[in-house]
PDB file of C-alpha atoms and ligand atoms in Angstrom:
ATOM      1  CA  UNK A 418     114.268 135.300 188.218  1.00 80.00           C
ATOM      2  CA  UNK A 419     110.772 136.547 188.726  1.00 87.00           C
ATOM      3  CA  UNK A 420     110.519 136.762 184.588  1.00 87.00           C
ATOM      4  CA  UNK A 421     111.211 133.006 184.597  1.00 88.00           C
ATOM      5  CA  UNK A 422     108.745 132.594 186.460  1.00 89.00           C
ATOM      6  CA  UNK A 423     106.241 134.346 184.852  1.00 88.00           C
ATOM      7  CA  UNK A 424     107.400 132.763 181.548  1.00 88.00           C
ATOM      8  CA  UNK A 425     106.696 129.357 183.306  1.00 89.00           C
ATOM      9  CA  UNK A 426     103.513 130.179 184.652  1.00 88.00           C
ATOM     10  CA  UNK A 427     102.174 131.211 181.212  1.00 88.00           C
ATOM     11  CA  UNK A 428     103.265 128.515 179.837  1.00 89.00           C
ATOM     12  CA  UNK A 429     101.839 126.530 182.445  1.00 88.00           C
ATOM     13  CA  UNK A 430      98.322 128.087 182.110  1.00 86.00           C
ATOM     14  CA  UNK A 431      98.701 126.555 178.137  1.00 85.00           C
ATOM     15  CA  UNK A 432      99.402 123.371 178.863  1.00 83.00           C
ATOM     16  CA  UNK A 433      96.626 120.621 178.972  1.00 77.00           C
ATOM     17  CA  UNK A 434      95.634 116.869 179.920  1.00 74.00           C
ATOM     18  CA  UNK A 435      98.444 117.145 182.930  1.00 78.00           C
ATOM     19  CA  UNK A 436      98.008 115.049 186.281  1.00 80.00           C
ATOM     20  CA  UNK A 437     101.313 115.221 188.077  1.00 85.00           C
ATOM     21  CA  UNK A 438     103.887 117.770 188.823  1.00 86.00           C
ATOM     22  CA  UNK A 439     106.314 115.997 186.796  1.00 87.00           C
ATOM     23  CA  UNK A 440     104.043 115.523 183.747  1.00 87.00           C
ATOM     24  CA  UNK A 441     103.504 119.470 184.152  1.00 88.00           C
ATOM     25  CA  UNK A 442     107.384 120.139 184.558  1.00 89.00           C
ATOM     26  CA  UNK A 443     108.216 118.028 181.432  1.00 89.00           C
ATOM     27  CA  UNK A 444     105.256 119.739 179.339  1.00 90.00           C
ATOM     28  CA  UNK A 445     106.589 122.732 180.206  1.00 91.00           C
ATOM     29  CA  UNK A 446     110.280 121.666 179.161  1.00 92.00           C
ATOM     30  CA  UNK A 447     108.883 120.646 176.011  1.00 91.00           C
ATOM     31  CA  UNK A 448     107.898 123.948 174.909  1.00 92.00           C
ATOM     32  CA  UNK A 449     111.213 125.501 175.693  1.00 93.00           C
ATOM     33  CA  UNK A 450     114.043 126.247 173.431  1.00 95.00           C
ATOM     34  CA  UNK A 451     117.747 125.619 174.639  1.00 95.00           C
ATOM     35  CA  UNK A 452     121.206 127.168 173.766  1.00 96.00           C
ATOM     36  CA  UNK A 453     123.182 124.498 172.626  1.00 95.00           C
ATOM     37  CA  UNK A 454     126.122 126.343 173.999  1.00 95.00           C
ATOM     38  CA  UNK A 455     125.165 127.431 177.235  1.00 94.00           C
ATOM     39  CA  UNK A 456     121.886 127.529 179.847  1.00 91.00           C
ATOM     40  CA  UNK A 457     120.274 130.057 178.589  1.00 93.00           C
ATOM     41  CA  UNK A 458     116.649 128.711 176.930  1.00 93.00           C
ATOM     42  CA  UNK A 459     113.881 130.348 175.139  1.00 93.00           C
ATOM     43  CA  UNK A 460     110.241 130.081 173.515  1.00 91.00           C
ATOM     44  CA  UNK A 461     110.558 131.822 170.538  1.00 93.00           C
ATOM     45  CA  UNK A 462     112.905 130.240 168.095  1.00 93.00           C
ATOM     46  CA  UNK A 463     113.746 134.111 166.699  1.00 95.00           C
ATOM     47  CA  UNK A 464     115.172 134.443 170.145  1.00 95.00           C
ATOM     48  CA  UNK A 465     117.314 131.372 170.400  1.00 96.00           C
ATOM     49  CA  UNK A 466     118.587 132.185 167.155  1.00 96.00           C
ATOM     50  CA  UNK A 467     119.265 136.069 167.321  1.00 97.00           C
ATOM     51  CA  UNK A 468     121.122 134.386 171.077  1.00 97.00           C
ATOM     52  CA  UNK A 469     123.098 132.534 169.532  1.00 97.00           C
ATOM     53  CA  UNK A 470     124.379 134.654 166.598  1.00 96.00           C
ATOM     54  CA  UNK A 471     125.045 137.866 169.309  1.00 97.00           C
ATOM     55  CA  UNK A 472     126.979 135.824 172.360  1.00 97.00           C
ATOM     56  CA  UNK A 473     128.231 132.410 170.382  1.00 97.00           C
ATOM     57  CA  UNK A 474     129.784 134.181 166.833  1.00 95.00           C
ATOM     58  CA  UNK A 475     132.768 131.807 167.034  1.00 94.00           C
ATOM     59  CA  UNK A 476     130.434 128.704 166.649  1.00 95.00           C
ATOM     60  CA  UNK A 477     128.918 130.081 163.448  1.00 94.00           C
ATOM     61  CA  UNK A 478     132.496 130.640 161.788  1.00 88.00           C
ATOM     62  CA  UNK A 479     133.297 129.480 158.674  1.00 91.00           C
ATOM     63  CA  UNK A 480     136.751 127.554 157.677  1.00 89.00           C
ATOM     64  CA  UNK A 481     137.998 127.023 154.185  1.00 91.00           C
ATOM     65  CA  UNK A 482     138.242 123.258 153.140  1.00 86.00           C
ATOM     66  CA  UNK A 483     139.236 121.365 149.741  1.00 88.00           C
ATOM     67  CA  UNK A 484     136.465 119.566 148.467  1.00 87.00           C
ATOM     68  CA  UNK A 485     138.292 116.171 147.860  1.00 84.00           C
ATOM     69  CA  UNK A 486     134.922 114.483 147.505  1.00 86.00           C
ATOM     70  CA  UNK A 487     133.186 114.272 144.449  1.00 93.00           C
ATOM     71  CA  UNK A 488     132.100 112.769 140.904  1.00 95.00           C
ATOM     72  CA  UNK A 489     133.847 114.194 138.287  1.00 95.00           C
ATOM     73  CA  UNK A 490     135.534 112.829 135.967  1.00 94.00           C
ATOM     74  CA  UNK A 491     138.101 114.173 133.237  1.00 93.00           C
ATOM     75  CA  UNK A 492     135.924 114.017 130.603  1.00 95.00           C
ATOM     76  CA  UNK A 493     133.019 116.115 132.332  1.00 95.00           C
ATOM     77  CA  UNK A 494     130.957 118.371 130.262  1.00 96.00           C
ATOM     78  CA  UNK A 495     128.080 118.803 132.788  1.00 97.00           C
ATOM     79  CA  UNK A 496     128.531 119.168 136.891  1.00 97.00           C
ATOM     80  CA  UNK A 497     125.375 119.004 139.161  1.00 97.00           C
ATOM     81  CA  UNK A 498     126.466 120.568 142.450  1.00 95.00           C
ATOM     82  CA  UNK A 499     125.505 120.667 146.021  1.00 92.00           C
ATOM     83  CA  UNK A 500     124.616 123.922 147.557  1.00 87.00           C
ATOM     84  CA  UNK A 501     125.765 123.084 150.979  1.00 85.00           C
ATOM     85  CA  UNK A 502     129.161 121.204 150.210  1.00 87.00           C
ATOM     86  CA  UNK A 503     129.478 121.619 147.038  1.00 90.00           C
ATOM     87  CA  UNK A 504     129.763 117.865 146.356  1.00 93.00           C
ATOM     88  CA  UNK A 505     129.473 117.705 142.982  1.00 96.00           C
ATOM     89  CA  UNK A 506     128.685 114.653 140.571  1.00 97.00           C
ATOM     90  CA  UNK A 507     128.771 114.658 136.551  1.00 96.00           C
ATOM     91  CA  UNK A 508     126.939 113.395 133.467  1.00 96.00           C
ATOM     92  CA  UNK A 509     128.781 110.127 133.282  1.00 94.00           C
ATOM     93  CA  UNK A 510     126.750 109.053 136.310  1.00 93.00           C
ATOM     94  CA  UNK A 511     123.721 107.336 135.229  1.00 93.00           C
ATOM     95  CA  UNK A 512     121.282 109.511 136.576  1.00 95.00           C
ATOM     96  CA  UNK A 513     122.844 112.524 137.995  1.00 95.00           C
ATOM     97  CA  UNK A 514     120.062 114.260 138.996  1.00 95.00           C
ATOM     98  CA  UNK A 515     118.942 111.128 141.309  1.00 95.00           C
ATOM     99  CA  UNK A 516     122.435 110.983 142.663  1.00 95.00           C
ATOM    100  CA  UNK A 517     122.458 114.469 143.603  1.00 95.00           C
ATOM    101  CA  UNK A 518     118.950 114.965 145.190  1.00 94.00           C
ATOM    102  CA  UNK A 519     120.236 111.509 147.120  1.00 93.00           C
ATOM    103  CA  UNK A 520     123.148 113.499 148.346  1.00 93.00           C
ATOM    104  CA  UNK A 521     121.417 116.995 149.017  1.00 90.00           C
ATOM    105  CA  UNK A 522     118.770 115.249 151.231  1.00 89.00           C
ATOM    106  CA  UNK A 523     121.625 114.701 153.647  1.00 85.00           C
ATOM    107  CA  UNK A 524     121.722 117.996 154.374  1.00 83.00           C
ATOM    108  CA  UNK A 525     118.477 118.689 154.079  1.00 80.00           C
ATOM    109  CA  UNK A 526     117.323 116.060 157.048  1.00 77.00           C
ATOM    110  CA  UNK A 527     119.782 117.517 159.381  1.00 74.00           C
ATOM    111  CA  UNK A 528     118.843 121.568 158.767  1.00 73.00           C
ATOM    112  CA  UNK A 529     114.711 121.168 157.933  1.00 72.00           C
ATOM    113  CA  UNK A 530     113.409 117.982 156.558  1.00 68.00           C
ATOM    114  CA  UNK A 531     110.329 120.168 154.731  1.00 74.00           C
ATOM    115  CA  UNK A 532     113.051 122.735 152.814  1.00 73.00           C
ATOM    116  CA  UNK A 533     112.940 122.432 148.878  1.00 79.00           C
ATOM    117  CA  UNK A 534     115.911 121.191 147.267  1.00 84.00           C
ATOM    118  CA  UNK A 535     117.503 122.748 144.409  1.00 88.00           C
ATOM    119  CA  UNK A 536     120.770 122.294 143.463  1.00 93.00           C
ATOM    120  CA  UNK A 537     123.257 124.267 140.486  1.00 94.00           C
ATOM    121  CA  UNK A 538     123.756 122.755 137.209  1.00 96.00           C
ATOM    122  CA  UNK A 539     126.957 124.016 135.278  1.00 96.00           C
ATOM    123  CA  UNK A 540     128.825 123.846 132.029  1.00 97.00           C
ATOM    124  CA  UNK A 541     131.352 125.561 132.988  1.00 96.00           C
ATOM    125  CA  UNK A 542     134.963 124.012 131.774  1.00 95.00           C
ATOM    126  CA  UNK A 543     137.005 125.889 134.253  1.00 95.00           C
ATOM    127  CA  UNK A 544     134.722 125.342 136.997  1.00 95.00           C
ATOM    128  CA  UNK A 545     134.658 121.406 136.114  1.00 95.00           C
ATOM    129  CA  UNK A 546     138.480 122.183 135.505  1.00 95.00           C
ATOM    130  CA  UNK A 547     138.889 122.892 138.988  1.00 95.00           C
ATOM    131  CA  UNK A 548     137.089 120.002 140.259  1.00 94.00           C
ATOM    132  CA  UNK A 549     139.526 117.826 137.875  1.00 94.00           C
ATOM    133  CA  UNK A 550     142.240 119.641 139.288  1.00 93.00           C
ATOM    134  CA  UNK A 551     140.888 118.963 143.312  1.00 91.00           C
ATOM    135  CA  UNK A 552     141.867 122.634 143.759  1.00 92.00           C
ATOM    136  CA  UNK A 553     137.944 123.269 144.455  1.00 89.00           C
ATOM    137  CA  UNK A 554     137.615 124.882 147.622  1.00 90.00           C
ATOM    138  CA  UNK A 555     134.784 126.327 149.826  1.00 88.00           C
ATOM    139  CA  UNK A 556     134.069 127.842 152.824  1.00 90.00           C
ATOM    140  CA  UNK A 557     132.444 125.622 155.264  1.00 90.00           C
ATOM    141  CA  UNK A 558     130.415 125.819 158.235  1.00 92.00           C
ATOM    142  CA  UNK A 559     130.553 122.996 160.905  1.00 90.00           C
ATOM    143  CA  UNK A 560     128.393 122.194 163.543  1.00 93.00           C
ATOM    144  CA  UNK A 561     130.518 121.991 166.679  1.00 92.00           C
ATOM    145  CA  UNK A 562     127.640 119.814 168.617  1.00 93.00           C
ATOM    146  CA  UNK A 563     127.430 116.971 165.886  1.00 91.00           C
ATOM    147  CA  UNK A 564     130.005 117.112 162.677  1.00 82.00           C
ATOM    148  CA  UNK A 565     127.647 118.095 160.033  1.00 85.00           C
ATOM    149  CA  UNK A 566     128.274 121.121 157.733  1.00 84.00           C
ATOM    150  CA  UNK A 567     127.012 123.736 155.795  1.00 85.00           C
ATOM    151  CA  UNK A 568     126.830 126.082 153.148  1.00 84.00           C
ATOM    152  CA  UNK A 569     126.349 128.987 154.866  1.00 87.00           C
ATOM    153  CA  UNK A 570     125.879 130.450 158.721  1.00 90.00           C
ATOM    154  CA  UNK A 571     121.628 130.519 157.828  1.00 89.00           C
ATOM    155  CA  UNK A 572     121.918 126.640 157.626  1.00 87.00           C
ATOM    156  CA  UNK A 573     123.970 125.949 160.215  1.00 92.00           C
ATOM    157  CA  UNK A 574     121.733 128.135 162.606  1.00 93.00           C
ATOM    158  CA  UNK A 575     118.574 126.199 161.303  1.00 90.00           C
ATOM    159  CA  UNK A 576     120.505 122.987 162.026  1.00 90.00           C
ATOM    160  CA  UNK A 577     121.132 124.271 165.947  1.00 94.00           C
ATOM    161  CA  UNK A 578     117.220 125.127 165.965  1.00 93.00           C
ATOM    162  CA  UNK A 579     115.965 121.844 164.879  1.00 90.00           C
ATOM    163  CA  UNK A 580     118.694 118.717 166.192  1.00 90.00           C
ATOM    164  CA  UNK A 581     120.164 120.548 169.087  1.00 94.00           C
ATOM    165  CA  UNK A 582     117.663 122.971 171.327  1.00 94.00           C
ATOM    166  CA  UNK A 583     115.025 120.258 172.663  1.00 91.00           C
ATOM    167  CA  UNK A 584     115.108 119.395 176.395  1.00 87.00           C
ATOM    168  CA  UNK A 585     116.015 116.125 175.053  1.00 86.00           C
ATOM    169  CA  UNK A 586     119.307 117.048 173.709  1.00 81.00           C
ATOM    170  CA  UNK A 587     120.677 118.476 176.318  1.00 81.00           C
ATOM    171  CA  UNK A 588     121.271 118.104 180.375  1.00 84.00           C
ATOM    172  CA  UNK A 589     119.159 121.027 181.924  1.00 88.00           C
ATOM    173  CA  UNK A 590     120.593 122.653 184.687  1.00 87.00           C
ATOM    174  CA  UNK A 591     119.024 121.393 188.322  1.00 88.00           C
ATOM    175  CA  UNK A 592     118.614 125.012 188.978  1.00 89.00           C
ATOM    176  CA  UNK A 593     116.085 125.549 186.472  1.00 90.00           C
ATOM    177  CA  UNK A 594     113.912 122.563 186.779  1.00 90.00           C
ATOM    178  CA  UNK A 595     113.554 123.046 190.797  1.00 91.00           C
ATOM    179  CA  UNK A 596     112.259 126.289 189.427  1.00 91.00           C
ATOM    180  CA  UNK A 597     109.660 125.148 186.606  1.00 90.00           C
ATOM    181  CA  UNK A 598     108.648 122.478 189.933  1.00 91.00           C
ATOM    182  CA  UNK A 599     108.382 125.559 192.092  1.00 90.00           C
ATOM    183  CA  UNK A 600     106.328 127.325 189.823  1.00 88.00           C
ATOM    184  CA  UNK A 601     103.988 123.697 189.020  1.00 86.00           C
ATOM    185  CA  UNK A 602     103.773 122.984 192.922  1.00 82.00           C
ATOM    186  CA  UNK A 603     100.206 123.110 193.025  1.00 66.00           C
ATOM    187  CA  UNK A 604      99.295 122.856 189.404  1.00 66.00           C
ATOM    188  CA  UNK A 605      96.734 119.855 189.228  1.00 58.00           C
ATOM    189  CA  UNK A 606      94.632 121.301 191.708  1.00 52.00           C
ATOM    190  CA  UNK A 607      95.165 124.894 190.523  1.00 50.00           C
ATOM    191  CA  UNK A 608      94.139 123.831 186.824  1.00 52.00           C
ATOM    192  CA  UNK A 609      90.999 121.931 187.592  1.00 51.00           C
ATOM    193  CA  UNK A 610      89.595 125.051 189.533  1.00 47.00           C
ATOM    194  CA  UNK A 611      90.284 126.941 186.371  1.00 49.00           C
ATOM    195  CA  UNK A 612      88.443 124.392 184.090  1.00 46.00           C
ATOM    196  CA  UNK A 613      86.006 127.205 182.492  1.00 47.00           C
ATOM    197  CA  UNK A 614      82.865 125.514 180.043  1.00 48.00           C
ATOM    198  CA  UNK A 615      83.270 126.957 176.682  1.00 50.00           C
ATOM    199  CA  UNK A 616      80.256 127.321 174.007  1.00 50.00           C
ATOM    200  CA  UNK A 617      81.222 125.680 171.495  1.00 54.00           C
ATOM    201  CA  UNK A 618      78.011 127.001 169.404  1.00 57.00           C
ATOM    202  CA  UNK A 619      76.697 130.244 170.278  1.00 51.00           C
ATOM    203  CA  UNK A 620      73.393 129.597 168.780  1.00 51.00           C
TER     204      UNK A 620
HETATM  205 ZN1   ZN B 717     123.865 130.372 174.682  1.00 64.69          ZN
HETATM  206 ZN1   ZN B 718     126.550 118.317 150.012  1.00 64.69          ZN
HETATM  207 ZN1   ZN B 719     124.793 119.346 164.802  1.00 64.69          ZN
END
């Protein structure tokens, strides 16, 4: 208890251009991380992350799907394929590359819109064989907030980070915004007496 407290009063002291208690309880939920999963929160995203990997393993497990959906046709030479689903499309598309950048940035908007795409090219004929065949299969990773999927656990954790562990995405326990209120009782008139006149140039 008296730790969340002292996390909430430091993050208190950082927060500016505040009048009320509430605007000071809602900056203060803004720079907090949440567990999708349960009430726990954080502020550094390592944290939430390493959390959720050590006490909620069974929502980062993988199952094994077909992949019934994709672009390739019997007469493939050339697959471009998805790293995440491994979607694939072929050259008979009329610009394959296009089509599968299109498709990747899916994925890419729902884990970090800033990562660089890249996605595998193959010639492979019993690789496209397979695809032919719809025997393709691949372990997936599902988000079990939303339904989106992924690749691989990394993903899927960077998903949680971004979509799912604002204040906004979640209902915070009563508990622990009586507390951040507590702790931002008399916050206006504390900050104002703290309001210190920097030199900007020492010279
Ligand atoms: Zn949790
Ligand atoms: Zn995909
Ligand atoms: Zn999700």
């Amino acid at each position: 208890m008296q730790e969340k407290i002292n996390l909430f009063t430091k993050l208190l002291d950082s927060v500016h251009c505040v009048g009320t208690v509430d605007e000071a309880v809602s900056a203060v939920l803004k720079k907090l991380l949440f567990c999708p999963f349960c009430d726990e929160y954080f502020i550094e995203s390592a944290s939430l992350l390493d959390h959720i990997k050590k006490d909620h393993p069974d929502r980062l497990s993988s199952k094994t799907i077909k992949v019934e959906m994709h672009e390739v046709e019997d007469d493939a030479e050339t697959v471009y394929i998805c790293p995440h689903c491994r979607f694939a499309v072929d050259n008979n598309s009329s610009s394959p590359t296009s089509a599968i950048i299109n498709h990747i940035e899916n994925h890419t908007g729902s884990i970090d819109p800033t990562a660089r795409i890249s996605f595998q090219i193959s010639r492979d004929k019993e690789l496209i064989q397979t695809y032919i065949n719809g025997k393709m299969e691949i372990d997936l990773f599902c988000c079990s907030v939303c339904t989106d999927i992924f690749g691989d656990a990394e993903s899927l954790l960077r998903h949680l980070y971004y979509k799912h562990s604002d204040a906004d995405s979640k209902n915070i326990p009563y508990e622990t915004i009586n507390l951040i209120r507590d702790c931002a009782k008399d916050f206006p008139t504390q900050k104002k007496a703290k309001v210190k006149y920097k030199l900007k140039y020492p010279f």
